[in-house]
Amino acid sequence: MKIKSTRVWIDEQFKEATLELSEGVIVNIDESNTLKADIDYGDKRILPGLVDIHNHGYNGYDANDLTKEQLQEWCDYLTTEGVTSFLATTSSSDTEKMLESMHTIGDYMKEEHHGAKVLGVYSEGPLISHEFKGGQNPIYLKKPTRAMIDQYREACQGQLKYVCIAPECDENHEAIKACVEYGIPVALGHTAATYDECSKALADGAVAFTHTFNGMKGLHHREAGVVGAAMNHPTAYCELIGDGVHVSYPACSILAQIKGKDKLILVTDSVKTKGLKAGVYMKQGRAVTVDEEGYARLENGTLTGSGNKMNVLLKKMIEIVKADPVTVINAATCNPLKLLNLDLRKGYIKKGYDADLCVLNDDYTVAQTWINGEEML
């Protein structure tokens, strides 16, 4: 199969090119346009497939309590956003159900499936602080320990790929060091840590910050806090919910400029109420109200997730925030894969890479999503 466009994202710029896809891989990139294309997308943008590493659920279910059938529906849906791979993200919830769900995800990953590919499990809770728990239910919070990491790894059959930890709750950074030993990236998040505590956690192996600005101690001129640490440590990745609601557009702009094209990661933080009509629903045993835009809030007004879509976040960051397009596109494609050490086959339009592609119209709606060289829509 050969597809072409006047705007194909190659080497951090749009170029006219024809891509030859075979057996799930990009086998040739013809910038001279001597190859005859089977599909000509005109001037539609062809990007590497979008990657969402912080995504909790969809249509009434989430990674805390999930069947294979629901996971398959979720994977099929995500292709409509141009997402080709993602992490199924757990949060603070009933331990038994969560462990069963992790096992289900591990089983699912052993099989071939249609739709977006599950890269593994992201544990965003319960190894977090009470003070900055955000919308997570405090009755399920747990102290970070090596034993907890081992339990999660065993449950998801080795597919634990990313963990959020509040470092001030992690004595001697036991859990962080266990993750480092296992090759699992650690993000600091939902945390009341000081700047120095964050710096020590980074020195002990943490590499990222969970949805920067949200669920963490802010920047103050006398105590730079978690936000200050996120901004001031150049090697640290920063997740960002770039929607103008969780984080204001000016704050999005500041973080994008500071982290640049290599360390920003765009995430939806979408939850189980995504895809549902506005109304009141139950989430981890508590009532949440979902508005017309898909944002979920507890009774006290605390945000507890969103219905964000990756292609829409891409549009907002480029057209409203006016962030550098290279920074934004990298944040939605290669950067999350670099964090996970999965960028040797995905995240770029390069010869020999997986044929995971997102074709966008001018308004950022998705014209087509390709996964392993197959059309999804």
mmCIF file of C-alpha atoms in Angstrom:
data_model
loop_
_atom_site.group_PDB
_atom_site.id
_atom_site.type_symbol
_atom_site.label_atom_id
_atom_site.label_comp_id
_atom_site.label_asym_id
_atom_site.label_seq_id
_atom_site.Cartn_x
_atom_site.Cartn_y
_atom_site.Cartn_z
ATOM 1 C CA MET A 1 0.000 0.000 0.000
ATOM 2 C CA LYS A 2 1.270 3.465 -0.940
ATOM 3 C CA ILE A 3 -0.173 6.672 0.497
ATOM 4 C CA LYS A 4 0.868 10.247 -0.177
ATOM 5 C CA SER A 5 0.332 13.847 0.895
ATOM 6 C CA THR A 6 1.944 17.226 0.416
ATOM 7 C CA ARG A 7 2.284 17.373 4.232
ATOM 8 C CA VAL A 8 3.943 14.324 5.769
ATOM 9 C CA TRP A 9 5.684 14.828 9.142
ATOM 10 C CA ILE A 10 9.287 13.790 8.488
ATOM 11 C CA ASP A 11 12.308 15.009 10.477
ATOM 12 C CA GLU A 12 10.182 17.545 12.394
ATOM 13 C CA GLN A 13 8.781 19.254 9.324
ATOM 14 C CA PHE A 14 6.057 18.712 6.768
ATOM 15 C CA LYS A 15 7.272 17.379 3.440
ATOM 16 C CA GLU A 16 5.635 16.124 0.285
ATOM 17 C CA ALA A 17 6.136 12.383 0.233
ATOM 18 C CA THR A 18 4.750 8.964 -0.605
ATOM 19 C CA LEU A 19 4.881 6.289 2.068
ATOM 20 C CA GLU A 20 5.041 2.627 1.144
ATOM 21 C CA LEU A 21 3.561 0.333 3.786
ATOM 22 C CA SER A 22 4.065 -3.417 3.872
ATOM 23 C CA GLU A 23 3.535 -6.070 6.557
ATOM 24 C CA GLY A 24 2.797 -3.429 9.180
ATOM 25 C CA VAL A 25 5.940 -1.389 8.562
ATOM 26 C CA ILE A 26 6.984 1.716 6.622
ATOM 27 C CA VAL A 27 9.281 0.143 4.026
ATOM 28 C CA ASN A 28 9.958 3.173 1.860
ATOM 29 C CA ILE A 29 9.656 6.977 1.973
ATOM 30 C CA ASP A 30 9.703 8.575 -1.467
ATOM 31 C CA GLU A 31 10.180 12.350 -1.331
ATOM 32 C CA SER A 32 10.740 12.547 -5.101
ATOM 33 C CA ASN A 33 7.157 11.365 -5.693
ATOM 34 C CA THR A 34 8.129 8.894 -8.386
ATOM 35 C CA LEU A 35 5.944 6.195 -6.820
ATOM 36 C CA LYS A 36 2.288 6.029 -7.813
ATOM 37 C CA ALA A 37 0.117 6.244 -4.695
ATOM 38 C CA ASP A 38 -2.883 4.041 -3.990
ATOM 39 C CA ILE A 39 -4.348 6.787 -1.793
ATOM 40 C CA ASP A 40 -3.640 10.482 -2.297
ATOM 41 C CA TYR A 41 -4.544 12.519 0.775
ATOM 42 C CA GLY A 42 -3.859 15.823 -0.983
ATOM 43 C CA ASP A 43 -2.687 18.378 1.571
ATOM 44 C CA LYS A 44 -4.042 16.552 4.635
ATOM 45 C CA ARG A 45 -1.416 16.210 7.361
ATOM 46 C CA ILE A 46 0.039 12.749 7.911
ATOM 47 C CA LEU A 47 1.553 12.432 11.400
ATOM 48 C CA PRO A 48 2.922 9.520 13.364
ATOM 49 C CA GLY A 49 0.085 7.920 15.320
ATOM 50 C CA LEU A 50 -0.896 9.886 18.416
ATOM 51 C CA VAL A 51 0.056 8.351 21.776
ATOM 52 C CA ASP A 52 -1.883 8.893 25.020
ATOM 53 C CA ILE A 53 -0.042 7.531 28.058
ATOM 54 C CA HIS A 54 -2.477 8.962 30.639
ATOM 55 C CA ASN A 55 -5.929 7.658 29.771
ATOM 56 C CA HIS A 56 -8.234 6.093 32.377
ATOM 57 C CA GLY A 57 -11.325 4.989 30.509
ATOM 58 C CA TYR A 58 -14.288 5.515 28.238
ATOM 59 C CA ASN A 59 -18.061 4.976 27.986
ATOM 60 C CA GLY A 60 -18.699 4.042 31.621
ATOM 61 C CA TYR A 61 -15.734 1.788 32.363
ATOM 62 C CA ASP A 62 -12.082 2.276 33.226
ATOM 63 C CA ALA A 63 -8.798 0.484 33.826
ATOM 64 C CA ASN A 64 -9.701 -0.126 37.484
ATOM 65 C CA ASP A 65 -12.517 -2.543 36.596
ATOM 66 C CA LEU A 66 -12.413 -3.761 33.023
ATOM 67 C CA THR A 67 -13.407 -6.742 30.868
ATOM 68 C CA LYS A 68 -11.651 -7.728 27.646
ATOM 69 C CA GLU A 69 -14.758 -6.762 25.695
ATOM 70 C CA GLN A 70 -14.774 -3.275 27.188
ATOM 71 C CA LEU A 71 -11.048 -2.910 26.554
ATOM 72 C CA GLN A 72 -11.598 -3.849 22.908
ATOM 73 C CA GLU A 73 -14.350 -1.223 22.570
ATOM 74 C CA TRP A 74 -12.010 1.347 24.119
ATOM 75 C CA CYS A 75 -9.203 0.440 21.701
ATOM 76 C CA ASP A 76 -11.548 0.709 18.713
ATOM 77 C CA TYR A 77 -12.863 4.083 19.872
ATOM 78 C CA LEU A 78 -9.424 5.660 20.349
ATOM 79 C CA THR A 79 -8.647 5.353 16.640
ATOM 80 C CA THR A 80 -11.289 8.045 16.008
ATOM 81 C CA GLU A 81 -8.944 10.478 17.817
ATOM 82 C CA GLY A 82 -5.929 9.377 15.777
ATOM 83 C CA VAL A 83 -4.552 7.464 18.782
ATOM 84 C CA THR A 84 -2.608 4.366 17.776
ATOM 85 C CA SER A 85 -1.245 3.354 21.195
ATOM 86 C CA PHE A 86 -1.881 4.175 24.857
ATOM 87 C CA LEU A 87 -1.386 3.176 28.474
ATOM 88 C CA ALA A 88 -4.440 1.897 30.347
ATOM 89 C CA THR A 89 -4.257 4.069 33.458
ATOM 90 C CA THR A 90 -5.424 2.971 36.891
ATOM 91 C CA SER A 91 -6.186 5.261 39.832
ATOM 92 C CA SER A 92 -6.981 4.868 43.534
ATOM 93 C CA SER A 93 -9.741 2.258 43.760
ATOM 94 C CA ASP A 94 -10.755 -1.078 45.268
ATOM 95 C CA THR A 95 -7.563 -3.154 45.307
ATOM 96 C CA GLU A 96 -9.084 -6.515 44.411
ATOM 97 C CA LYS A 97 -10.960 -5.172 41.401
ATOM 98 C CA MET A 98 -7.945 -3.175 40.229
ATOM 99 C CA LEU A 99 -5.621 -6.182 40.419
ATOM 100 C CA GLU A 100 -8.140 -8.288 38.479
ATOM 101 C CA SER A 101 -8.360 -5.558 35.858
ATOM 102 C CA MET A 102 -4.567 -5.360 35.599
ATOM 103 C CA HIS A 103 -4.512 -9.122 35.000
ATOM 104 C CA THR A 104 -7.154 -8.737 32.293
ATOM 105 C CA ILE A 105 -5.062 -6.076 30.557
ATOM 106 C CA GLY A 106 -1.998 -8.319 30.707
ATOM 107 C CA ASP A 107 -3.967 -11.190 29.156
ATOM 108 C CA TYR A 108 -5.366 -8.913 26.452
ATOM 109 C CA MET A 109 -1.876 -7.766 25.465
ATOM 110 C CA LYS A 110 -0.839 -11.333 24.669
ATOM 111 C CA GLU A 111 -3.353 -11.511 21.816
ATOM 112 C CA GLU A 112 -3.712 -9.763 18.450
ATOM 113 C CA HIS A 113 -6.472 -7.163 18.380
ATOM 114 C CA HIS A 114 -8.013 -4.508 16.180
ATOM 115 C CA GLY A 115 -7.689 -0.864 17.158
ATOM 116 C CA ALA A 116 -5.245 1.145 19.240
ATOM 117 C CA LYS A 117 -2.500 -0.893 20.874
ATOM 118 C CA VAL A 118 -2.260 -1.148 24.662
ATOM 119 C CA LEU A 119 1.356 -0.437 25.599
ATOM 120 C CA GLY A 120 0.836 -1.495 29.205
ATOM 121 C CA VAL A 121 -0.481 -0.204 32.529
ATOM 122 C CA TYR A 122 0.122 3.189 34.116
ATOM 123 C CA SER A 123 -0.505 3.237 37.883
ATOM 124 C CA GLU A 124 -1.485 6.821 38.705
ATOM 125 C CA GLY A 125 -2.776 5.839 42.115
ATOM 126 C CA PRO A 126 -2.948 4.892 44.944
ATOM 127 C CA LEU A 127 0.713 5.632 45.855
ATOM 128 C CA ILE A 128 -0.027 9.342 46.311
ATOM 129 C CA SER A 129 -0.512 11.967 49.012
ATOM 130 C CA HIS A 130 -3.721 12.820 50.843
ATOM 131 C CA GLU A 131 -3.072 16.551 50.581
ATOM 132 C CA PHE A 132 -2.942 16.548 46.777
ATOM 133 C CA LYS A 133 -5.178 13.576 46.015
ATOM 134 C CA GLY A 134 -7.254 15.681 43.602
ATOM 135 C CA GLY A 135 -10.347 13.764 42.544
ATOM 136 C CA GLN A 136 -9.037 10.384 43.766
ATOM 137 C CA ASN A 137 -10.855 8.687 46.634
ATOM 138 C CA PRO A 138 -8.769 9.000 49.847
ATOM 139 C CA ILE A 139 -10.039 5.726 51.319
ATOM 140 C CA TYR A 140 -7.979 3.815 48.739
ATOM 141 C CA LEU A 141 -4.630 5.613 49.132
ATOM 142 C CA LYS A 142 -1.635 3.463 50.079
ATOM 143 C CA LYS A 143 1.952 3.984 51.183
ATOM 144 C CA PRO A 144 4.443 3.445 48.338
ATOM 145 C CA THR A 145 6.601 0.361 48.959
ATOM 146 C CA ARG A 146 8.538 -2.178 46.939
ATOM 147 C CA ALA A 147 5.862 -4.720 47.861
ATOM 148 C CA MET A 148 3.195 -2.578 46.185
ATOM 149 C CA ILE A 149 5.253 -2.328 43.004
ATOM 150 C CA ASP A 150 5.812 -6.096 43.022
ATOM 151 C CA GLN A 151 2.099 -6.700 43.517
ATOM 152 C CA TYR A 152 1.176 -4.509 40.549
ATOM 153 C CA ARG A 153 3.855 -6.030 38.317
ATOM 154 C CA GLU A 154 2.647 -9.517 39.102
ATOM 155 C CA ALA A 155 -0.995 -8.587 38.539
ATOM 156 C CA CYS A 156 -0.439 -7.163 35.069
ATOM 157 C CA GLN A 157 2.000 -9.923 34.157
ATOM 158 C CA GLY A 158 5.018 -7.697 33.732
ATOM 159 C CA GLN A 159 3.153 -5.016 31.808
ATOM 160 C CA LEU A 160 3.478 -2.249 34.422
ATOM 161 C CA LYS A 161 5.082 0.450 32.281
ATOM 162 C CA TYR A 162 4.764 3.695 34.272
ATOM 163 C CA VAL A 163 4.084 4.619 37.924
ATOM 164 C CA CYS A 164 3.068 7.843 39.679
ATOM 165 C CA ILE A 165 4.456 8.262 43.203
ATOM 166 C CA ALA A 166 4.313 11.045 45.795
ATOM 167 C CA PRO A 167 7.986 11.048 46.862
ATOM 168 C CA GLU A 168 7.401 12.452 50.351
ATOM 169 C CA CYS A 169 5.282 9.354 51.094
ATOM 170 C CA ASP A 170 7.945 6.953 49.797
ATOM 171 C CA GLU A 171 10.315 6.240 52.699
ATOM 172 C CA ASN A 172 13.935 6.189 51.492
ATOM 173 C CA HIS A 173 12.419 6.173 48.000
ATOM 174 C CA GLU A 174 11.932 2.439 48.316
ATOM 175 C CA ALA A 175 9.214 2.264 45.652
ATOM 176 C CA ILE A 176 11.028 4.631 43.285
ATOM 177 C CA LYS A 177 14.208 2.581 43.522
ATOM 178 C CA ALA A 178 12.265 -0.641 42.914
ATOM 179 C CA CYS A 179 10.783 0.825 39.739
ATOM 180 C CA VAL A 180 14.222 1.932 38.558
ATOM 181 C CA GLU A 181 15.533 -1.582 39.181
ATOM 182 C CA TYR A 182 12.703 -2.996 37.068
ATOM 183 C CA GLY A 183 13.135 -0.416 34.307
ATOM 184 C CA ILE A 184 9.792 1.268 35.000
ATOM 185 C CA PRO A 185 9.714 5.076 34.568
ATOM 186 C CA VAL A 186 8.468 6.977 37.633
ATOM 187 C CA ALA A 187 6.499 10.222 37.559
ATOM 188 C CA LEU A 188 6.174 12.480 40.589
ATOM 189 C CA GLY A 189 2.567 13.479 41.052
ATOM 190 C CA HIS A 190 -0.358 14.076 43.403
ATOM 191 C CA THR A 191 2.310 15.294 45.771
ATOM 192 C CA ALA A 192 2.980 17.896 48.464
ATOM 193 C CA ALA A 193 6.746 17.477 48.136
ATOM 194 C CA THR A 194 9.130 20.403 48.388
ATOM 195 C CA TYR A 195 11.496 21.365 45.596
ATOM 196 C CA ASP A 196 14.366 19.620 47.390
ATOM 197 C CA GLU A 197 12.339 16.441 47.923
ATOM 198 C CA CYS A 198 11.543 16.362 44.211
ATOM 199 C CA SER A 199 15.194 16.928 43.338
ATOM 200 C CA LYS A 200 16.239 13.991 45.540
ATOM 201 C CA ALA A 201 13.568 11.773 43.973
ATOM 202 C CA LEU A 202 14.830 12.685 40.507
ATOM 203 C CA ALA A 203 18.375 11.909 41.618
ATOM 204 C CA ASP A 204 17.122 8.494 42.779
ATOM 205 C CA GLY A 205 15.630 7.758 39.366
ATOM 206 C CA ALA A 206 12.267 9.481 38.876
ATOM 207 C CA VAL A 207 12.045 10.924 35.357
ATOM 208 C CA ALA A 208 8.734 12.755 34.942
ATOM 209 C CA PHE A 209 5.876 14.733 36.474
ATOM 210 C CA THR A 210 2.223 13.673 36.331
ATOM 211 C CA HIS A 211 -0.168 16.181 34.679
ATOM 212 C CA THR A 212 2.021 19.165 35.588
ATOM 213 C CA PHE A 213 0.294 21.934 37.624
ATOM 214 C CA ASN A 214 -2.546 19.600 38.651
ATOM 215 C CA GLY A 215 -2.341 17.696 41.932
ATOM 216 C CA MET A 216 0.909 19.221 43.156
ATOM 217 C CA LYS A 217 2.424 22.029 45.203
ATOM 218 C CA GLY A 218 2.652 25.147 43.048
ATOM 219 C CA LEU A 219 5.500 27.555 42.377
ATOM 220 C CA HIS A 220 6.194 30.134 45.095
ATOM 221 C CA HIS A 221 9.121 32.525 45.159
ATOM 222 C CA ARG A 222 10.271 31.245 48.579
ATOM 223 C CA GLU A 223 9.548 27.555 47.914
ATOM 224 C CA ALA A 224 9.653 26.531 44.271
ATOM 225 C CA GLY A 225 7.621 23.420 45.019
ATOM 226 C CA VAL A 226 6.784 20.605 42.629
ATOM 227 C CA VAL A 227 5.930 22.910 39.741
ATOM 228 C CA GLY A 228 9.257 24.666 40.162
ATOM 229 C CA ALA A 229 11.074 21.325 40.151
ATOM 230 C CA ALA A 230 9.236 20.234 37.025
ATOM 231 C CA MET A 231 10.225 23.397 35.220
ATOM 232 C CA ASN A 232 13.791 23.675 36.486
ATOM 233 C CA HIS A 233 15.056 20.125 35.915
ATOM 234 C CA PRO A 234 15.802 20.029 32.175
ATOM 235 C CA THR A 235 15.979 16.238 31.884
ATOM 236 C CA ALA A 236 12.539 15.645 33.428
ATOM 237 C CA TYR A 237 9.524 14.974 31.227
ATOM 238 C CA CYS A 238 6.336 16.870 32.009
ATOM 239 C CA GLU A 239 2.841 15.623 31.267
ATOM 240 C CA LEU A 240 0.392 18.395 30.360
ATOM 241 C CA ILE A 241 -3.403 18.381 30.023
ATOM 242 C CA GLY A 242 -3.385 21.190 27.466
ATOM 243 C CA ASP A 243 -7.106 21.884 27.426
ATOM 244 C CA GLY A 244 -7.447 25.364 28.938
ATOM 245 C CA VAL A 245 -9.550 23.929 31.797
ATOM 246 C CA HIS A 246 -7.181 21.762 33.836
ATOM 247 C CA VAL A 247 -4.411 24.186 32.917
ATOM 248 C CA SER A 248 -4.911 27.746 31.637
ATOM 249 C CA TYR A 249 -3.639 28.477 28.164
ATOM 250 C CA PRO A 250 -0.956 30.931 29.405
ATOM 251 C CA ALA A 251 0.361 28.246 31.796
ATOM 252 C CA CYS A 252 0.362 25.751 28.911
ATOM 253 C CA SER A 253 2.418 28.202 26.884
ATOM 254 C CA ILE A 254 4.943 28.722 29.683
ATOM 255 C CA LEU A 255 5.484 25.000 30.206
ATOM 256 C CA ALA A 256 5.746 24.301 26.471
ATOM 257 C CA GLN A 257 8.432 26.965 26.097
ATOM 258 C CA ILE A 258 10.392 25.730 29.120
ATOM 259 C CA LYS A 259 10.291 22.002 28.340
ATOM 260 C CA GLY A 260 10.685 22.459 24.588
ATOM 261 C CA LYS A 261 10.339 19.884 21.876
ATOM 262 C CA ASP A 262 11.951 16.983 23.732
ATOM 263 C CA LYS A 263 10.426 16.896 27.226
ATOM 264 C CA LEU A 264 6.737 17.849 26.959
ATOM 265 C CA ILE A 265 4.092 15.092 26.873
ATOM 266 C CA LEU A 266 0.481 15.835 25.957
ATOM 267 C CA VAL A 267 -2.107 13.715 27.811
ATOM 268 C CA THR A 268 -5.916 13.626 27.951
ATOM 269 C CA ASP A 269 -6.419 12.311 31.517
ATOM 270 C CA SER A 270 -9.762 11.136 30.144
ATOM 271 C CA VAL A 271 -11.924 9.054 32.485
ATOM 272 C CA LYS A 272 -14.821 6.581 32.407
ATOM 273 C CA THR A 273 -17.417 9.328 31.873
ATOM 274 C CA LYS A 274 -15.867 10.156 28.491
ATOM 275 C CA GLY A 275 -18.415 9.510 25.770
ATOM 276 C CA LEU A 276 -21.373 9.726 28.161
ATOM 277 C CA LYS A 277 -24.048 12.424 28.091
ATOM 278 C CA ALA A 278 -23.919 15.282 30.580
ATOM 279 C CA GLY A 279 -25.284 14.162 33.932
ATOM 280 C CA VAL A 280 -24.440 12.655 37.318
ATOM 281 C CA TYR A 281 -22.532 9.360 37.477
ATOM 282 C CA MET A 282 -20.731 7.225 40.049
ATOM 283 C CA LYS A 283 -16.905 7.090 39.985
ATOM 284 C CA GLN A 284 -14.969 5.087 42.615
ATOM 285 C CA GLY A 285 -18.041 5.154 44.858
ATOM 286 C CA ARG A 286 -18.694 8.890 44.623
ATOM 287 C CA ALA A 287 -21.077 11.002 42.570
ATOM 288 C CA VAL A 288 -19.492 13.104 39.826
ATOM 289 C CA THR A 289 -21.173 15.635 37.579
ATOM 290 C CA VAL A 290 -20.222 15.674 33.917
ATOM 291 C CA ASP A 291 -20.800 18.896 31.994
ATOM 292 C CA GLU A 292 -21.559 19.354 28.295
ATOM 293 C CA GLU A 293 -17.844 19.507 27.459
ATOM 294 C CA GLY A 294 -17.128 16.206 29.191
ATOM 295 C CA TYR A 295 -15.376 17.518 32.319
ATOM 296 C CA ALA A 296 -16.119 15.567 35.492
ATOM 297 C CA ARG A 297 -16.283 17.224 38.915
ATOM 298 C CA LEU A 298 -16.965 16.085 42.464
ATOM 299 C CA GLU A 299 -19.712 17.766 44.519
ATOM 300 C CA ASN A 300 -17.166 20.278 45.861
ATOM 301 C CA GLY A 301 -16.171 21.283 42.325
ATOM 302 C CA THR A 302 -12.856 19.390 42.224
ATOM 303 C CA LEU A 303 -11.965 18.246 38.717
ATOM 304 C CA THR A 304 -11.750 14.468 38.505
ATOM 305 C CA GLY A 305 -10.864 13.874 34.875
ATOM 306 C CA SER A 306 -12.055 14.801 31.435
ATOM 307 C CA GLY A 307 -13.468 13.740 28.099
ATOM 308 C CA ASN A 308 -10.492 15.237 26.275
ATOM 309 C CA LYS A 309 -9.475 13.941 22.845
ATOM 310 C CA MET A 310 -5.863 13.866 21.675
ATOM 311 C CA ASN A 311 -6.540 15.406 18.262
ATOM 312 C CA VAL A 312 -8.454 18.271 19.906
ATOM 313 C CA LEU A 313 -5.645 18.901 22.412
ATOM 314 C CA LEU A 314 -3.249 19.041 19.480
ATOM 315 C CA LYS A 315 -5.438 21.718 17.878
ATOM 316 C CA LYS A 316 -5.766 23.747 21.080
ATOM 317 C CA MET A 317 -2.042 23.750 21.749
ATOM 318 C CA ILE A 318 -1.160 24.822 18.209
ATOM 319 C CA GLU A 319 -4.033 27.186 17.361
ATOM 320 C CA ILE A 320 -4.975 28.706 20.748
ATOM 321 C CA VAL A 321 -1.816 28.411 22.853
ATOM 322 C CA LYS A 322 0.309 29.169 19.748
ATOM 323 C CA ALA A 323 2.932 26.740 20.967
ATOM 324 C CA ASP A 324 5.696 25.670 18.601
ATOM 325 C CA PRO A 325 4.164 22.956 16.340
ATOM 326 C CA VAL A 326 7.298 20.805 16.625
ATOM 327 C CA THR A 327 6.958 20.854 20.415
ATOM 328 C CA VAL A 328 3.260 19.988 20.282
ATOM 329 C CA ILE A 329 3.530 17.218 17.692
ATOM 330 C CA ASN A 330 6.477 15.629 19.506
ATOM 331 C CA ALA A 331 4.501 15.870 22.759
ATOM 332 C CA ALA A 332 1.712 13.798 21.215
ATOM 333 C CA THR A 333 3.850 11.285 19.299
ATOM 334 C CA CYS A 334 7.497 10.482 20.002
ATOM 335 C CA ASN A 335 8.052 12.004 23.462
ATOM 336 C CA PRO A 336 5.732 9.672 25.402
ATOM 337 C CA LEU A 337 7.362 6.734 23.642
ATOM 338 C CA LYS A 338 10.846 8.024 24.505
ATOM 339 C CA LEU A 339 9.790 8.213 28.154
ATOM 340 C CA LEU A 340 8.683 4.575 27.992
ATOM 341 C CA ASN A 341 11.774 3.503 26.019
ATOM 342 C CA LEU A 342 9.500 2.342 23.191
ATOM 343 C CA ASP A 343 10.643 4.799 20.514
ATOM 344 C CA LEU A 344 12.801 2.411 18.476
ATOM 345 C CA ARG A 345 9.814 1.216 16.411
ATOM 346 C CA LYS A 346 7.103 3.816 16.986
ATOM 347 C CA GLY A 347 6.628 7.572 17.163
ATOM 348 C CA TYR A 348 8.270 8.652 13.925
ATOM 349 C CA ILE A 349 7.673 8.374 10.208
ATOM 350 C CA LYS A 350 10.855 6.541 9.350
ATOM 351 C CA LYS A 351 11.788 3.563 7.218
ATOM 352 C CA GLY A 352 11.544 0.395 9.283
ATOM 353 C CA TYR A 353 9.151 1.898 11.831
ATOM 354 C CA ASP A 354 5.653 0.576 12.529
ATOM 355 C CA ALA A 355 3.101 1.941 10.058
ATOM 356 C CA ASP A 356 1.103 3.726 12.795
ATOM 357 C CA LEU A 357 -0.177 6.958 11.274
ATOM 358 C CA CYS A 358 -2.751 9.679 11.881
ATOM 359 C CA VAL A 359 -4.217 11.606 8.929
ATOM 360 C CA LEU A 360 -5.707 14.968 9.951
ATOM 361 C CA ASN A 361 -8.002 17.351 8.137
ATOM 362 C CA ASP A 362 -7.341 21.094 8.308
ATOM 363 C CA ASP A 363 -9.649 21.391 11.340
ATOM 364 C CA TYR A 364 -7.776 18.573 13.127
ATOM 365 C CA THR A 365 -10.598 16.085 12.744
ATOM 366 C CA VAL A 366 -9.306 12.628 11.901
ATOM 367 C CA ALA A 367 -9.565 11.575 8.269
ATOM 368 C CA GLN A 368 -7.957 8.174 8.831
ATOM 369 C CA THR A 369 -5.916 6.239 11.351
ATOM 370 C CA TRP A 370 -3.471 3.556 10.262
ATOM 371 C CA ILE A 371 -2.221 0.890 12.687
ATOM 372 C CA ASN A 372 0.342 -1.620 11.504
ATOM 373 C CA GLY A 373 -0.428 -0.527 7.967
ATOM 374 C CA GLU A 374 -4.179 -1.141 8.226
ATOM 375 C CA GLU A 375 -6.950 1.442 7.936
ATOM 376 C CA MET A 376 -9.013 1.709 11.117
ATOM 377 C CA LEU A 377 -11.868 4.046 10.107
#
